[in-house]
CSV table of C-alpha atoms in Angstrom, one decimal:
chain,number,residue,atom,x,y,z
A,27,UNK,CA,0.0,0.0,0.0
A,28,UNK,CA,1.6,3.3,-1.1
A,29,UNK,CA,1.0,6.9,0.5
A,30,UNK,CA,0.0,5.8,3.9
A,31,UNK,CA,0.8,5.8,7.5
A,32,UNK,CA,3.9,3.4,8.8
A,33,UNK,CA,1.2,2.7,11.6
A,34,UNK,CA,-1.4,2.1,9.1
A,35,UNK,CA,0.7,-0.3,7.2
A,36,UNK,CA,1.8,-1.9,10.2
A,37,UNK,CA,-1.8,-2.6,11.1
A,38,UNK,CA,-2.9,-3.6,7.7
A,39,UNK,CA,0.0,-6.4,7.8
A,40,UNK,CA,-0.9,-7.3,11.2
A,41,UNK,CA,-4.8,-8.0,10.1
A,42,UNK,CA,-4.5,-10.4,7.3
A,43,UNK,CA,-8.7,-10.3,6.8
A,44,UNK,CA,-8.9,-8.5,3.5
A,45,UNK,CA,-11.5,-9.6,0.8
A,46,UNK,CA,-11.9,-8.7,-2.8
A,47,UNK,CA,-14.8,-7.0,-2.6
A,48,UNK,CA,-18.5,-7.9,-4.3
A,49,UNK,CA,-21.5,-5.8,-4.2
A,50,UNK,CA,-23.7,-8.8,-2.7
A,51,UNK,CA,-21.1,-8.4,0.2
A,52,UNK,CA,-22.9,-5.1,1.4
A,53,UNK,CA,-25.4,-7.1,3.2
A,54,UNK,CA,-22.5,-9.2,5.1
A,55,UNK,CA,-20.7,-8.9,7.9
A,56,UNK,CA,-16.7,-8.5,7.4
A,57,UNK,CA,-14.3,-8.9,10.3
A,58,UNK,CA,-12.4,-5.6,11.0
A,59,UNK,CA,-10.5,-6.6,13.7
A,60,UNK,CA,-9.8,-9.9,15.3
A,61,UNK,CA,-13.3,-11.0,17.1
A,62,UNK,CA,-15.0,-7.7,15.6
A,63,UNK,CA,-17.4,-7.5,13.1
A,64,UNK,CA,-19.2,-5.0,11.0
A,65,UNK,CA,-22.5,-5.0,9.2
A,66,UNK,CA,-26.2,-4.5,8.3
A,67,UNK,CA,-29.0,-6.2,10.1
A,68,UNK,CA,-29.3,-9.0,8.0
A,69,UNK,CA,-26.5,-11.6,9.7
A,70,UNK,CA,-28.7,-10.3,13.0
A,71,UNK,CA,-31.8,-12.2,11.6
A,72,UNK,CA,-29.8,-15.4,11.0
A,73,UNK,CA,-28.9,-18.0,13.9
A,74,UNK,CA,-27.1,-20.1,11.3
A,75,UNK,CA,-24.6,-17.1,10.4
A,76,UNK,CA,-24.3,-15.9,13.8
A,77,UNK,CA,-23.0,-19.1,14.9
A,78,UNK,CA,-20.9,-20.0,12.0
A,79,UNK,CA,-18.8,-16.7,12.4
A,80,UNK,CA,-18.3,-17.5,16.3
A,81,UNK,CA,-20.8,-14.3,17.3
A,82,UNK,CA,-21.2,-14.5,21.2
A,83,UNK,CA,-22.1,-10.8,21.3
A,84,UNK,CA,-24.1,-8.6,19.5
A,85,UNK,CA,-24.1,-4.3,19.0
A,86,UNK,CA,-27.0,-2.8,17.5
A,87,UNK,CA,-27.5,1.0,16.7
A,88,UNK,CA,-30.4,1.5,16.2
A,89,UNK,CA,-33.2,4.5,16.0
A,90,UNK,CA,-36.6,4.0,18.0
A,91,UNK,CA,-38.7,3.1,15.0
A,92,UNK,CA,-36.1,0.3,14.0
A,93,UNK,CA,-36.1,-1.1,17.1
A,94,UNK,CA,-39.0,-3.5,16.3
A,95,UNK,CA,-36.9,-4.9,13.8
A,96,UNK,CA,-33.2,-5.1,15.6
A,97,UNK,CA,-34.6,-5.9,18.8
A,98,UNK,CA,-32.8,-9.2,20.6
A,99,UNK,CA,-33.9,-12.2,18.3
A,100,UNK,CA,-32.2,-14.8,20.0
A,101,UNK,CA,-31.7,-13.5,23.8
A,102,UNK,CA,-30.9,-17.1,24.7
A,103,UNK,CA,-27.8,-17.0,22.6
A,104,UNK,CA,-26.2,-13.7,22.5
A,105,UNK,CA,-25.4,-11.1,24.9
A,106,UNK,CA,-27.1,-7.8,23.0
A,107,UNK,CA,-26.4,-4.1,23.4
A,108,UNK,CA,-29.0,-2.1,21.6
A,109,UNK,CA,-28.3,1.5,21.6
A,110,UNK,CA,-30.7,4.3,20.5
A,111,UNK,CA,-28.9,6.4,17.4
A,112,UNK,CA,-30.5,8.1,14.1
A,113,UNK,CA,-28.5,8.6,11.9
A,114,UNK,CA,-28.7,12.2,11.3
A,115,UNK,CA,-26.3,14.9,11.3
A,116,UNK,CA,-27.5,16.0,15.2
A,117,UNK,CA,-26.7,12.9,16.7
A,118,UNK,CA,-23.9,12.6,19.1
A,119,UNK,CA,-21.7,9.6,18.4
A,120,UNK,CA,-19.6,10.7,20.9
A,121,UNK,CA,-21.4,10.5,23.7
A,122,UNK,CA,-21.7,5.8,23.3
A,123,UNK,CA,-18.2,5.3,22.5
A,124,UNK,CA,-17.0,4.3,26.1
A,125,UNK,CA,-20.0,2.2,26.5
A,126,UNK,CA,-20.0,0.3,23.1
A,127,UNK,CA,-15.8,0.4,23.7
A,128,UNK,CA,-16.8,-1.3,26.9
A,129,UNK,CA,-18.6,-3.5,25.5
A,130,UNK,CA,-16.8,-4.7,22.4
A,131,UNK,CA,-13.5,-4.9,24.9
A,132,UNK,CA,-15.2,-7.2,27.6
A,133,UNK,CA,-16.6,-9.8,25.1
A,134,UNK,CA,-13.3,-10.1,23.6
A,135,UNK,CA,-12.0,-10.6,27.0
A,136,UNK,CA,-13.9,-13.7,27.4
A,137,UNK,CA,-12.9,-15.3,24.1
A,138,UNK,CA,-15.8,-13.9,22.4
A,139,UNK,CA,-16.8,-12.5,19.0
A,140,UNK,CA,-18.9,-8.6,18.2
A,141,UNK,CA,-21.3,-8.2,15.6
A,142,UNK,CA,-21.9,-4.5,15.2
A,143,UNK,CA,-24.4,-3.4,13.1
A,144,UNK,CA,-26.9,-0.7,12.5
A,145,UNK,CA,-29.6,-0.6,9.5
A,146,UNK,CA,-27.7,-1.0,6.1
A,147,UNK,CA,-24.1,-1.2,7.7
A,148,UNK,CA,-23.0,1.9,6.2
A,149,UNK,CA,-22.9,4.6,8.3
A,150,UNK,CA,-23.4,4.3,12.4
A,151,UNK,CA,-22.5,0.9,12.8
A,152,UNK,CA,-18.6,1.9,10.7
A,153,UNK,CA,-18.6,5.2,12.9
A,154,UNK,CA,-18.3,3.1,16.2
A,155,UNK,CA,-16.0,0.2,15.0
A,156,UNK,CA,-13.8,2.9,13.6
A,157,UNK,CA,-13.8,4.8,16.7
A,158,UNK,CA,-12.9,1.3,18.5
A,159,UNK,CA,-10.0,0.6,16.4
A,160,UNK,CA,-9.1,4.3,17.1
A,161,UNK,CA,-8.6,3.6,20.5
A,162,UNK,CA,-7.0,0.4,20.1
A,163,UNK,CA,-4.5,1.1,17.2
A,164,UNK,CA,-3.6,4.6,18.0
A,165,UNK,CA,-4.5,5.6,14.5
A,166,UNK,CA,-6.0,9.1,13.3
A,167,UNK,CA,-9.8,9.0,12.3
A,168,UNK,CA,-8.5,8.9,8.8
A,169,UNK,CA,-5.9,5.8,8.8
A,170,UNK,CA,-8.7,4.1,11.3
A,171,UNK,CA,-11.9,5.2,8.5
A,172,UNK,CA,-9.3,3.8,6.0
A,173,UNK,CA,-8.3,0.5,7.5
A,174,UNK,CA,-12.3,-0.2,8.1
A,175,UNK,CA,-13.4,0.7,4.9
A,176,UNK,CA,-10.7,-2.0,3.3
A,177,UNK,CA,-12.6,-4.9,5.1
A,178,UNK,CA,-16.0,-3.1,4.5
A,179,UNK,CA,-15.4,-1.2,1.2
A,180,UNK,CA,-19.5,-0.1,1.1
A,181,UNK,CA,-19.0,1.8,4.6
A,182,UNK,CA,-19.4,5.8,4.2
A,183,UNK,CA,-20.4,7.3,7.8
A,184,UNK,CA,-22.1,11.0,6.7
A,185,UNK,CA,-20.2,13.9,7.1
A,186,UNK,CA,-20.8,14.6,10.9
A,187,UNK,CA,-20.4,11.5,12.0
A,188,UNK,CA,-16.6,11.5,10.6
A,189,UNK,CA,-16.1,15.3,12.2
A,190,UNK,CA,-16.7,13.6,15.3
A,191,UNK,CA,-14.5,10.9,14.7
A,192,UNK,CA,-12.0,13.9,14.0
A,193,UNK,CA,-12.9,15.1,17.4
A,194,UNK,CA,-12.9,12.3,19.5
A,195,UNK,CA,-9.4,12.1,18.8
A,196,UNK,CA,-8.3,14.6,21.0
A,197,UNK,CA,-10.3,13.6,23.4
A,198,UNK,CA,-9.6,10.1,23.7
A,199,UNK,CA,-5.7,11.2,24.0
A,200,UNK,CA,-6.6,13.1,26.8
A,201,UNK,CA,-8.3,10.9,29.1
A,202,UNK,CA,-5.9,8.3,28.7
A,203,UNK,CA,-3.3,11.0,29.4
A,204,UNK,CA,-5.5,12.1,32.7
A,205,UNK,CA,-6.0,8.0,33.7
A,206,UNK,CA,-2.4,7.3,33.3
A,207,UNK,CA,-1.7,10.3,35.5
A,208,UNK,CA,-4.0,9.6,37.9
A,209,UNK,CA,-2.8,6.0,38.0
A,210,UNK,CA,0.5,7.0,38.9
A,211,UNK,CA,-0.4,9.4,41.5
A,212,UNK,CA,-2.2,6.7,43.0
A,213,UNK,CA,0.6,5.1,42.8
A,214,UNK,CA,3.0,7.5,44.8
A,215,UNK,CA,-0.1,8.0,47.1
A,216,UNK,CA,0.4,4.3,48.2
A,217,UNK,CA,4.6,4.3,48.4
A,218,UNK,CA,4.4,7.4,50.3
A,219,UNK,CA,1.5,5.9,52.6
A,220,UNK,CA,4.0,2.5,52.9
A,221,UNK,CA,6.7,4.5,53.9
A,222,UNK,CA,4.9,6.7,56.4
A,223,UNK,CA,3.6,2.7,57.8
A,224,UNK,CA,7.1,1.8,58.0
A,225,UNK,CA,8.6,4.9,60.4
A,226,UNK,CA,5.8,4.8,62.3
A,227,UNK,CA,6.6,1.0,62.7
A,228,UNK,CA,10.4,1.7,63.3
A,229,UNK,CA,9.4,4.6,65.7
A,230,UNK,CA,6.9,2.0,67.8
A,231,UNK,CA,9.5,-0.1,68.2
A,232,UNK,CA,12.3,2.4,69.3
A,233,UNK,CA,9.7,3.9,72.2
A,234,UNK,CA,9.3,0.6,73.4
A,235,UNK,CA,12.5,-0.3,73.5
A,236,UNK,CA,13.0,3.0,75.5
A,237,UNK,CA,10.3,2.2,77.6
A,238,UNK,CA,12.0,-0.9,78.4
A,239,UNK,CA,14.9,0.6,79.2
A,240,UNK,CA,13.0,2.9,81.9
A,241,UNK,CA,11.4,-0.1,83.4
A,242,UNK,CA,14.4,-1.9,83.8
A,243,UNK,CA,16.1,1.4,85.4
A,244,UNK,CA,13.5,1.4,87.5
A,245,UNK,CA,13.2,-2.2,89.0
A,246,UNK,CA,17.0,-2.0,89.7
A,247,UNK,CA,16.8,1.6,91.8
A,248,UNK,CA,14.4,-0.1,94.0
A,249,UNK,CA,14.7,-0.8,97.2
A,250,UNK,CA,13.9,-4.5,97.6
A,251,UNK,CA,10.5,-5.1,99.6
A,252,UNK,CA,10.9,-7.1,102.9
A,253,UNK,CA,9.3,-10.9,103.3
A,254,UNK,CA,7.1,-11.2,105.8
A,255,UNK,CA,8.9,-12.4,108.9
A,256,UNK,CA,12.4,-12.2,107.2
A,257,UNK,CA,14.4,-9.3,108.1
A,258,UNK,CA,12.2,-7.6,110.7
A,259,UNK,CA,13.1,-6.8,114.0
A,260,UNK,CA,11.2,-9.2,116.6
C-alpha cells in the first residue's frame, strides 16, 4: 500500500482479513479486527450465520422506530447491546463510544466474538468500529476510517459523523493522558502511605525499646521489699 501511515501499514500487515470486494457483500458482515465485526441487520436475523462466524455478542445501533426490527432475536444466545442512534447529522456519536468500547473490549475478553451493526451497515455501525480501532490502534480517524473501509469497502459514515471521529481524537488522548496520571499518583499515594507505615513501625518499636529501658532502670533503683517475717526486727 503506497502513501500511507507506517502505523497504518503496520496494522494492515498485522490483520490479514482482507477480501476482494462484491457488491452482494454489502449485506454481510466483514471482520475488521480480530473478534470484531461490522455490518447490516441482515446476519442479525440469522442464527445459522451468527454461529458460523463464532458471534457470542451482538451491538446494534439503532433508532426507535427500527427497534422493532433489531430488537434481541435470540436472547438465549447472545449477549445484546441495543443503543438508540438516528442517523442524522444531530446525533452525538460521541457520547456511546466508552460504553459500546466497553462492551466490544469485555466480550473479547472472554474469548468472544462482536457483531456490530446498524440498519444497512454503512454509516453508524462503521462510525463506532472505527472509533474502537481508534482507541486500540492509536491511528487518526482517517488511517482508522481507512483500514475499516478495506474490510468493509461499502462503509461511508455522513459527514458529521466523521467530524466527530475527527474530534474524538483529542479527546480520547486526553483521558488516557489524565487515567495514566491519575494511576500514577495513585501510585506514589500508596509508596508514600507504605513508607509513612514503615517509620511509624520503626518509631513504635524504638519507644518501646525506650520504655523498656526505663522499666528496667526502674526495678534496679528499687529498694527490695521485705518478706514477711524475714528481716524484721522481733
Amino acid at each position: 500500500m503506497n502513501g500511507i501511515s507506517p502505523q497504518l501499514q503496520a496494522l494492515d500487515e498485522q490483520v490479514q482479513n482482507k477480501l476482494e470486494w462484491r457488491y452482494e457483500m454489502r449485506r454481510e458482515a466483514q471482520e475488521i479486527l480480530p473478534g470484531l465485526y461490522v455490518g447490516p441487520f441482515q446476519p442479525s436475523w440469522r442464527l445459522a450465520t451468527l454461529q458460523a462466524l463464532g458471534i457470542t455478542h451482538i451491538l446494534c445501533i439503532a433508532e426507535s422506530r427500527e427497534q422493532h426490527l433489531f430488537s434481541a432475536r435470540f436472547p438465549e444466545n447472545f449477549v445484546y447491546l441495543i443503543l438508540e442512534m438516528r442517523d442524522a447529522d444531530d446525533q452525538n456519536l460521541i457520547r456511546i463510544f466508552p460504553q459500546t468500547q466497553a462492551f466490544i473490549d469485555s466480550a473479547i475478553a472472554q474469548g468472544g466474538r462482536v457483531l456490530v451493526h446498524c440498519g444497512d451497515g454503512i454509516s453508524r455501525s462503521p462510525a463506532v468500529v472505527t472509533a474502537y480501532v481508534m482507541c486500540k490502534s492509536g491511528l487518526s480517524h482517517e488511517d482508522a476510517f481507512t483500514f475499516v473501509q478495506s474490510r468493509r469497502f461499502c462503509v461511508a459514515p455522513r459527514t458529521e459523523f466523521q467530524h466527530q471521529l475527527e474530534a474524538y481524537g483529542p479527546i480520547f488522548a486526553a483521558n488516557q493522558t489524565m487515567a495514566a496520571d491519575a494511576g500514577a499518583q495513585a501510585g506514589q499515594r500508596a509508596r508514600r502511605r507504605g513508607r509513612e507505615d514503615e517509620d511509624e513501625d520503626e518509631g513504635m518499636g524504638e519507644s518501646g525499646m525506650d520504655m523498656d529501658r526505663e522499666i528496667d532502670t526502674d526495678m534496679t533503683q528499687r529498694k527490695p521489699v521485705p518478706q514477711w517475717g524475714v528481716g524484721l526486727a522481733a
